[in-house]
Amino acid sequence: MKPIGIFLGIVLLLAAGGCADRDEQALSKDEDGIHRGRNTEFSGEHLRVFLTLPDGTDLSVNSADDAVGSPRPATTPIPGHQARDWTFVKATDVGTSVAYALVSWDEDDPADFLMAGWWAEFHGQRPPELALENTTTYAIFDGPEIDPSSPPELPIAGQATYEGQAGGLYEHVLGNSFGEDAGATAVEEYQGTITLTADFAGGTLAGCIGCAGDLVTRRAHFGIFLGDEVRDLRSLAADYELHLGSTPFGPDGFFESTDVEVRHPDRSLTHSEGFWGGQFSNLPDGDGNPRLVAGFSSAGFEEGDGGSGTFLGAFVGLSERFKASGE
C-alpha cells in the first residue's frame, strides 16, 4: 500500500489530483502537500467525483453508473443540512477505483454543499481480488465555503474553539511487546474527535486528535476492501493522541504544517512526525468567526519495542457557536 494523502472527515482519506488553479473550489492531499482544485460536481441528486493520477490519467465515478446500491441517508455535522453518501466501484483498463463520498447540502439550495470522501486506486487490479500493496489512496474536501477564490473575512482579534470528527486509516506493525503477535500488521479504520483553538490576533491554529475521548476502530467506510471483521488486536489505537502544533494561517484562511507529534501514555515512542493542514470556511457563525475548519492530517511513529505505525485521515471541526445553532 502506498498511502499519499487524506478527506472530509470524515472522514477520509487521501485525495486527488495534481496542483490546480487557486480559483477552483476544493482541497486534496497527496505526498507533496495540499492542492486546490475541484474534484466534485453535485446537483442535489447526481454526484460525480473525479481526479487526475500523478501520471496524468483522468479518472471519474458517478452516482448513475458506478454506485454500489442506492444512495444512503447520512448524518451531517452541519446544522440545517441534509446528507447522503455513496460507495463507488469502477473497473477500467488501468485498474479499479473504489471511492466513498458524503455530501451535506442545503435542501433549498443544493449549490450550498460540502463534500468529503476518499478514493483508493488499485493499480492493474480487478475485483474481487484487490490487494492494498499496489494502491494509491486519496482524501478530498469540496464545496463553495472552502473555495480559495472566495476566502473568508477573518477576525483580527479574539479566539474561537472548534470540535468535530476526524478519521481515516490506521496501520500498526506490532513490536516485541506484543509477544506472539510481534511483526503482525494491523490495518484498520479509525475515528475520533478533533479539538482546535484559533487565535485570530496571533494568526495561529493548534489542536489535537484523540485528546477528547479515545480513538476508536470500526468499519464505517473501508470495509469494501478491508473486510467486515474487526479483530481485538486492532483496538490498540485507543490511547494514541495526535498533537497538532501551533500553525500560522494566511489571510485566505489556508494553513499547513509539519508540526505533528504522536503521544501515548503507556508506550515508549522513539520518534514521530507528520503533516496537517486545511482551510477555514468563508461562512461566518453568529460571532463572526469562520463556522468550520476542514482539512487533512497524517502522522507516523516508531516505538521502543520495534513497532511502528501511521495515521492518515481528514477532519472537520465546527465552531462552538455554529455547533450549538441546531441539529
CSV table of C-alpha atoms in Angstrom, one decimal:
chain,number,residue,atom,x,y,z
A,1,MET,CA,0.0,0.0,0.0
A,2,LYS,CA,1.3,3.4,-0.9
A,3,PRO,CA,-0.6,6.0,1.2
A,4,ILE,CA,-0.3,9.5,-0.1
A,5,GLY,CA,-2.9,11.6,1.4
A,6,ILE,CA,-6.4,12.1,3.3
A,7,PHE,CA,-10.5,13.7,3.0
A,8,LEU,CA,-13.8,15.4,4.9
A,9,GLY,CA,-13.9,13.9,7.7
A,10,ILE,CA,-14.8,12.1,7.7
A,11,VAL,CA,-13.9,11.3,7.0
A,12,LEU,CA,-11.1,10.2,5.0
A,13,LEU,CA,-8.6,9.7,3.5
A,14,LEU,CA,-6.2,10.6,0.8
A,15,ALA,CA,-7.0,12.6,-2.2
A,16,ALA,CA,-6.8,13.8,-5.5
A,17,GLY,CA,-5.3,15.4,-8.4
A,18,GLY,CA,-2.3,17.5,-9.4
A,19,CYS,CA,-1.8,21.1,-8.5
A,20,ALA,CA,-4.7,23.2,-9.5
A,21,ASP,CA,-5.5,26.8,-10.0
A,22,ARG,CA,-6.4,28.7,-6.9
A,23,ASP,CA,-9.8,29.7,-8.4
A,24,GLU,CA,-11.1,26.1,-8.1
A,25,GLN,CA,-13.0,25.0,-5.1
A,26,ALA,CA,-11.6,22.0,-3.3
A,27,LEU,CA,-8.8,20.7,-1.1
A,28,SER,CA,-7.0,17.5,-1.8
A,29,LYS,CA,-4.0,15.9,-0.1
A,30,ASP,CA,-1.1,13.9,-1.5
A,31,GLU,CA,2.6,13.2,-0.7
A,32,ASP,CA,3.5,16.7,-2.0
A,33,GLY,CA,1.1,18.5,0.3
A,34,ILE,CA,-2.4,20.0,-0.1
A,35,HIS,CA,-3.6,21.0,-3.6
A,36,ARG,CA,-6.5,23.2,-4.5
A,37,GLY,CA,-8.7,22.1,-7.4
A,38,ARG,CA,-12.2,21.0,-7.9
A,39,ASN,CA,-13.0,17.2,-7.6
A,40,THR,CA,-16.8,17.2,-7.4
A,41,GLU,CA,-19.9,18.0,-9.4
A,42,PHE,CA,-23.2,17.9,-7.4
A,43,SER,CA,-26.7,18.8,-8.4
A,44,GLY,CA,-28.8,17.7,-5.4
A,45,GLU,CA,-29.5,14.3,-7.0
A,46,HIS,CA,-26.5,13.4,-9.1
A,47,LEU,CA,-22.8,13.3,-7.9
A,48,ARG,CA,-19.7,12.9,-9.9
A,49,VAL,CA,-16.2,12.7,-8.3
A,50,PHE,CA,-13.1,13.0,-10.4
A,51,LEU,CA,-9.3,13.2,-10.1
A,52,THR,CA,-6.1,13.0,-12.1
A,53,LEU,CA,-3.4,10.5,-11.2
A,54,PRO,CA,0.2,11.5,-10.9
A,55,ASP,CA,0.9,10.0,-14.4
A,56,GLY,CA,-1.8,12.3,-15.9
A,57,THR,CA,-4.6,9.6,-16.1
A,58,ASP,CA,-8.1,11.2,-15.6
A,59,LEU,CA,-10.5,9.1,-13.6
A,60,SER,CA,-14.1,9.6,-12.5
A,61,VAL,CA,-17.0,7.9,-10.8
A,62,ASN,CA,-20.7,9.0,-10.8
A,63,SER,CA,-23.8,8.1,-8.9
A,64,ALA,CA,-25.7,7.0,-12.0
A,65,ASP,CA,-23.3,4.4,-13.3
A,66,ASP,CA,-20.8,3.4,-10.6
A,67,ALA,CA,-22.6,3.5,-7.2
A,68,VAL,CA,-22.9,0.3,-5.2
A,69,GLY,CA,-26.6,0.0,-4.2
A,70,SER,CA,-28.8,3.0,-3.6
A,71,PRO,CA,-27.6,6.3,-2.0
A,72,ARG,CA,-27.9,6.2,1.8
A,73,PRO,CA,-29.2,8.9,4.1
A,74,ALA,CA,-26.2,10.0,6.2
A,75,THR,CA,-25.5,12.1,9.3
A,76,THR,CA,-24.1,15.5,8.7
A,77,PRO,CA,-22.3,17.7,11.3
A,78,ILE,CA,-23.7,20.8,9.5
A,79,PRO,CA,-26.8,22.3,11.2
A,80,GLY,CA,-29.7,22.8,8.8
A,81,HIS,CA,-28.2,20.5,6.2
A,82,GLN,CA,-29.2,17.0,5.0
A,83,ALA,CA,-26.7,14.4,3.8
A,84,ARG,CA,-26.4,11.4,1.6
A,85,ASP,CA,-23.4,9.1,1.0
A,86,TRP,CA,-22.4,6.8,-1.8
A,87,THR,CA,-19.8,4.0,-2.3
A,88,PHE,CA,-18.4,3.6,-5.9
A,89,VAL,CA,-16.6,0.8,-7.6
A,90,LYS,CA,-15.4,1.1,-11.2
A,91,ALA,CA,-13.0,-1.2,-13.1
A,92,THR,CA,-11.1,0.3,-16.0
A,93,ASP,CA,-8.1,-0.7,-18.2
A,94,VAL,CA,-5.7,0.8,-15.7
A,95,GLY,CA,-7.2,-0.7,-12.5
A,96,THR,CA,-10.1,-0.4,-10.1
A,97,SER,CA,-11.4,2.7,-8.4
A,98,VAL,CA,-13.1,2.3,-5.0
A,99,ALA,CA,-14.4,5.6,-3.6
A,100,TYR,CA,-16.7,6.8,-0.8
A,101,ALA,CA,-18.3,10.2,-0.8
A,102,LEU,CA,-20.6,12.0,1.7
A,103,VAL,CA,-22.3,15.2,0.6
A,104,SER,CA,-24.0,17.6,3.0
A,105,TRP,CA,-26.2,20.3,1.5
A,106,ASP,CA,-29.0,22.8,2.0
A,107,GLU,CA,-32.2,21.3,0.6
A,108,ASP,CA,-33.3,24.7,-0.6
A,109,ASP,CA,-30.0,25.5,-2.3
A,110,PRO,CA,-28.0,22.4,-3.5
A,111,ALA,CA,-25.2,24.7,-4.6
A,112,ASP,CA,-24.5,25.2,-0.9
A,113,PHE,CA,-22.8,21.8,-0.2
A,114,LEU,CA,-19.8,20.3,1.4
A,115,MET,CA,-18.4,17.0,0.2
A,116,ALA,CA,-16.0,14.8,1.9
A,117,GLY,CA,-14.6,11.4,0.8
A,118,TRP,CA,-11.8,9.1,-0.1
A,119,TRP,CA,-10.6,7.3,-3.2
A,120,ALA,CA,-8.5,4.2,-3.4
A,121,GLU,CA,-7.0,3.3,-6.8
A,122,PHE,CA,-6.0,-0.3,-7.1
A,123,HIS,CA,-3.5,-0.2,-10.0
A,124,GLY,CA,-3.7,-3.0,-12.5
A,125,GLN,CA,-6.3,-4.9,-10.4
A,126,ARG,CA,-9.8,-6.0,-10.8
A,127,PRO,CA,-12.5,-7.3,-8.4
A,128,PRO,CA,-12.8,-9.5,-6.4
A,129,GLU,CA,-9.0,-9.6,-5.8
A,130,LEU,CA,-8.0,-6.2,-4.6
A,131,ALA,CA,-4.6,-6.0,-2.8
A,132,LEU,CA,-3.5,-3.0,-0.8
A,133,GLU,CA,0.1,-3.5,-1.8
A,134,ASN,CA,-0.3,-1.7,-5.1
A,135,THR,CA,-2.7,1.1,-4.1
A,136,THR,CA,-2.8,4.9,-4.1
A,137,THR,CA,-5.2,6.5,-1.7
A,138,TYR,CA,-6.6,10.0,-1.7
A,139,ALA,CA,-8.8,12.2,0.5
A,140,ILE,CA,-11.0,15.1,-0.7
A,141,PHE,CA,-13.0,18.1,0.6
A,142,ASP,CA,-15.0,20.1,-1.9
A,143,GLY,CA,-17.6,22.9,-1.6
A,144,PRO,CA,-18.2,26.6,-2.1
A,145,GLU,CA,-17.4,27.5,1.5
A,146,ILE,CA,-13.8,26.3,1.2
A,147,ASP,CA,-13.4,27.9,-2.3
A,148,PRO,CA,-9.9,29.6,-2.4
A,149,SER,CA,-11.3,32.2,-4.8
A,150,SER,CA,-13.7,33.4,-2.2
A,151,PRO,CA,-11.6,33.5,1.0
A,152,PRO,CA,-13.1,34.2,4.5
A,153,GLU,CA,-13.1,37.5,6.2
A,154,LEU,CA,-11.1,36.5,9.3
A,155,PRO,CA,-11.5,38.3,12.6
A,156,ILE,CA,-8.5,40.5,13.6
A,157,ALA,CA,-8.8,39.6,17.3
A,158,GLY,CA,-10.1,37.1,19.7
A,159,GLN,CA,-10.2,33.3,19.7
A,160,ALA,CA,-12.6,30.5,18.7
A,161,THR,CA,-12.7,26.8,19.5
A,162,TYR,CA,-13.7,24.1,17.1
A,163,GLU,CA,-14.7,20.5,17.6
A,164,GLY,CA,-15.7,17.7,15.3
A,165,GLN,CA,-14.9,14.4,13.6
A,166,ALA,CA,-11.6,13.1,12.5
A,167,GLY,CA,-11.0,9.7,10.8
A,168,GLY,CA,-9.1,7.7,8.2
A,169,LEU,CA,-6.8,4.7,8.1
A,170,TYR,CA,-4.6,3.4,10.9
A,171,GLU,CA,-1.7,0.9,10.3
A,172,HIS,CA,0.4,-0.6,13.0
A,173,VAL,CA,3.3,-3.0,12.7
A,174,LEU,CA,3.4,-4.6,16.2
A,175,GLY,CA,6.6,-4.7,18.2
A,176,ASN,CA,8.1,-7.2,20.5
A,177,SER,CA,6.0,-6.2,23.5
A,178,PHE,CA,3.0,-7.9,21.7
A,179,GLY,CA,4.6,-11.4,22.2
A,180,GLU,CA,3.4,-13.9,19.6
A,181,ASP,CA,1.8,-11.2,17.6
A,182,ALA,CA,5.0,-9.3,17.1
A,183,GLY,CA,5.6,-8.5,13.5
A,184,ALA,CA,1.9,-8.6,12.6
A,185,THR,CA,0.4,-5.7,10.8
A,186,ALA,CA,-3.0,-4.3,11.8
A,187,VAL,CA,-4.7,-2.1,9.2
A,188,GLU,CA,-8.0,-0.6,10.4
A,189,GLU,CA,-10.2,2.4,10.1
A,190,TYR,CA,-10.1,4.9,13.0
A,191,GLN,CA,-12.4,7.7,14.2
A,192,GLY,CA,-12.1,10.3,16.9
A,193,THR,CA,-12.7,13.8,18.0
A,194,ILE,CA,-10.6,16.8,16.9
A,195,THR,CA,-10.4,19.9,19.1
A,196,LEU,CA,-8.9,23.1,17.7
A,197,THR,CA,-8.3,26.6,19.0
A,198,ALA,CA,-7.9,29.5,16.6
A,199,ASP,CA,-6.0,32.6,17.8
A,200,PHE,CA,-7.1,35.3,15.3
A,201,ALA,CA,-4.9,38.0,16.9
A,202,GLY,CA,-1.8,35.8,16.6
A,203,GLY,CA,-2.9,34.2,13.3
A,204,THR,CA,-2.4,30.6,14.6
A,205,LEU,CA,-4.3,27.4,14.9
A,206,ALA,CA,-3.5,24.4,17.2
A,207,GLY,CA,-5.3,21.3,18.4
A,208,CYS,CA,-5.4,17.6,19.0
A,209,ILE,CA,-7.0,14.4,17.6
A,210,GLY,CA,-7.8,11.9,20.4
A,211,CYS,CA,-7.3,14.2,23.4
A,212,ALA,CA,-11.1,14.5,23.9
A,213,GLY,CA,-12.2,10.9,24.1
A,214,ASP,CA,-10.4,7.8,22.7
A,215,LEU,CA,-9.7,7.0,19.1
A,216,VAL,CA,-11.8,4.0,18.1
A,217,THR,CA,-11.5,1.5,15.4
A,218,ARG,CA,-14.6,0.5,13.4
A,219,ARG,CA,-15.6,-0.5,9.9
A,220,ALA,CA,-17.5,2.6,8.7
A,221,HIS,CA,-16.3,3.3,5.1
A,222,PHE,CA,-13.4,1.0,4.1
A,223,GLY,CA,-15.0,-2.5,4.7
A,224,ILE,CA,-15.4,-2.9,1.0
A,225,PHE,CA,-11.6,-3.7,0.8
A,226,LEU,CA,-10.6,-4.2,4.4
A,227,GLY,CA,-13.4,-6.8,5.0
A,228,ASP,CA,-16.0,-6.7,7.8
A,229,GLU,CA,-14.2,-8.4,10.7
A,230,VAL,CA,-12.5,-6.2,13.3
A,231,ARG,CA,-10.1,-8.1,15.4
A,232,ASP,CA,-9.4,-7.3,19.1
A,233,LEU,CA,-5.8,-6.8,18.1
A,234,ARG,CA,-6.8,-3.6,16.3
A,235,SER,CA,-8.4,-1.9,19.3
A,236,LEU,CA,-4.9,-0.7,20.3
A,237,ALA,CA,-5.4,2.7,18.7
A,238,ALA,CA,-7.4,3.9,21.6
A,239,ASP,CA,-4.8,5.8,23.7
A,240,TYR,CA,-2.8,7.4,20.9
A,241,GLU,CA,-3.0,11.2,20.6
A,242,LEU,CA,-2.1,13.3,17.6
A,243,HIS,CA,-1.0,16.7,18.8
A,244,LEU,CA,-1.2,19.4,16.1
A,245,GLY,CA,1.2,22.2,16.8
A,246,SER,CA,0.6,25.9,16.7
A,247,THR,CA,0.4,26.7,12.9
A,248,PRO,CA,0.2,30.1,11.2
A,249,PHE,CA,-2.8,30.6,8.8
A,250,GLY,CA,-2.8,33.1,5.9
A,251,PRO,CA,-5.3,35.9,5.3
A,252,ASP,CA,-7.1,33.5,2.9
A,253,GLY,CA,-7.7,31.0,5.8
A,254,PHE,CA,-5.3,28.4,4.5
A,255,PHE,CA,-2.8,26.6,6.7
A,256,GLU,CA,-0.3,23.7,6.6
A,257,SER,CA,2.5,22.5,8.8
A,258,THR,CA,4.7,19.5,9.7
A,259,ASP,CA,4.3,20.2,13.4
A,260,VAL,CA,2.6,16.9,14.5
A,261,GLU,CA,3.5,14.8,17.4
A,262,VAL,CA,2.1,11.3,18.3
A,263,ARG,CA,1.8,10.6,22.0
A,264,HIS,CA,0.7,7.6,24.1
A,265,PRO,CA,0.5,7.5,27.9
A,266,ASP,CA,1.9,3.9,28.3
A,267,ARG,CA,4.0,3.2,25.3
A,268,SER,CA,7.6,4.4,24.6
A,269,LEU,CA,7.6,6.4,21.4
A,270,THR,CA,11.1,7.0,20.0
A,271,HIS,CA,10.1,9.1,17.0
A,272,SER,CA,7.1,10.7,15.4
A,273,GLU,CA,6.4,13.1,12.6
A,274,GLY,CA,3.6,14.2,10.4
A,275,PHE,CA,1.7,16.8,8.4
A,276,TRP,CA,-1.6,18.7,8.8
A,277,GLY,CA,-3.4,21.5,7.0
A,278,GLY,CA,-6.6,22.8,5.7
A,279,GLN,CA,-8.9,25.7,5.2
A,280,PHE,CA,-11.3,27.9,7.2
A,281,SER,CA,-14.8,28.3,5.9
A,282,ASN,CA,-15.8,31.5,4.2
A,283,LEU,CA,-19.2,31.4,6.0
A,284,PRO,CA,-19.3,33.1,9.5
A,285,ASP,CA,-21.0,31.8,12.6
A,286,GLY,CA,-23.1,34.0,14.8
A,287,ASP,CA,-20.0,35.5,16.4
A,288,GLY,CA,-18.4,36.4,13.1
A,289,ASN,CA,-15.8,33.6,13.2
A,290,PRO,CA,-15.5,31.0,10.4
A,291,ARG,CA,-18.1,28.4,11.1
A,292,LEU,CA,-15.9,25.4,10.4
A,293,VAL,CA,-12.4,24.2,9.6
A,294,ALA,CA,-11.8,21.3,7.2
A,295,GLY,CA,-8.5,19.6,6.5
A,296,PHE,CA,-6.2,16.6,6.5
A,297,SER,CA,-3.7,15.0,8.9
A,298,SER,CA,-1.1,12.3,8.7
A,299,ALA,CA,1.3,11.0,11.4
A,300,GLY,CA,3.9,8.3,11.6
A,301,PHE,CA,5.5,6.9,14.7
A,302,GLU,CA,8.2,4.4,15.9
A,303,GLU,CA,8.2,2.7,19.3
A,304,GLY,CA,11.0,1.3,21.5
A,305,ASP,CA,9.9,-2.3,21.0
A,306,GLY,CA,10.4,-2.1,17.3
A,307,GLY,CA,6.9,-1.3,16.4
A,308,SER,CA,5.7,1.4,14.1
A,309,GLY,CA,2.5,2.9,12.7
A,310,THR,CA,0.7,5.6,10.7
A,311,PHE,CA,-2.5,7.6,11.0
A,312,LEU,CA,-3.8,9.0,7.7
A,313,GLY,CA,-7.1,10.9,7.7
A,314,ALA,CA,-9.2,14.0,7.4
A,315,PHE,CA,-11.2,16.2,9.8
A,316,VAL,CA,-13.9,18.8,10.1
A,317,GLY,CA,-14.3,21.0,13.2
A,318,LEU,CA,-17.3,23.2,13.8
A,319,SER,CA,-17.2,26.4,15.9
A,320,GLU,CA,-18.8,26.2,19.3
A,321,ARG,CA,-21.4,28.8,18.3
A,322,PHE,CA,-22.2,27.1,15.0
A,323,LYS,CA,-22.4,23.7,16.5
A,324,ALA,CA,-24.9,24.9,19.1
A,325,SER,CA,-27.1,26.5,16.4
A,326,GLY,CA,-29.0,23.4,15.6
A,327,GLU,CA,-29.1,19.7,14.8
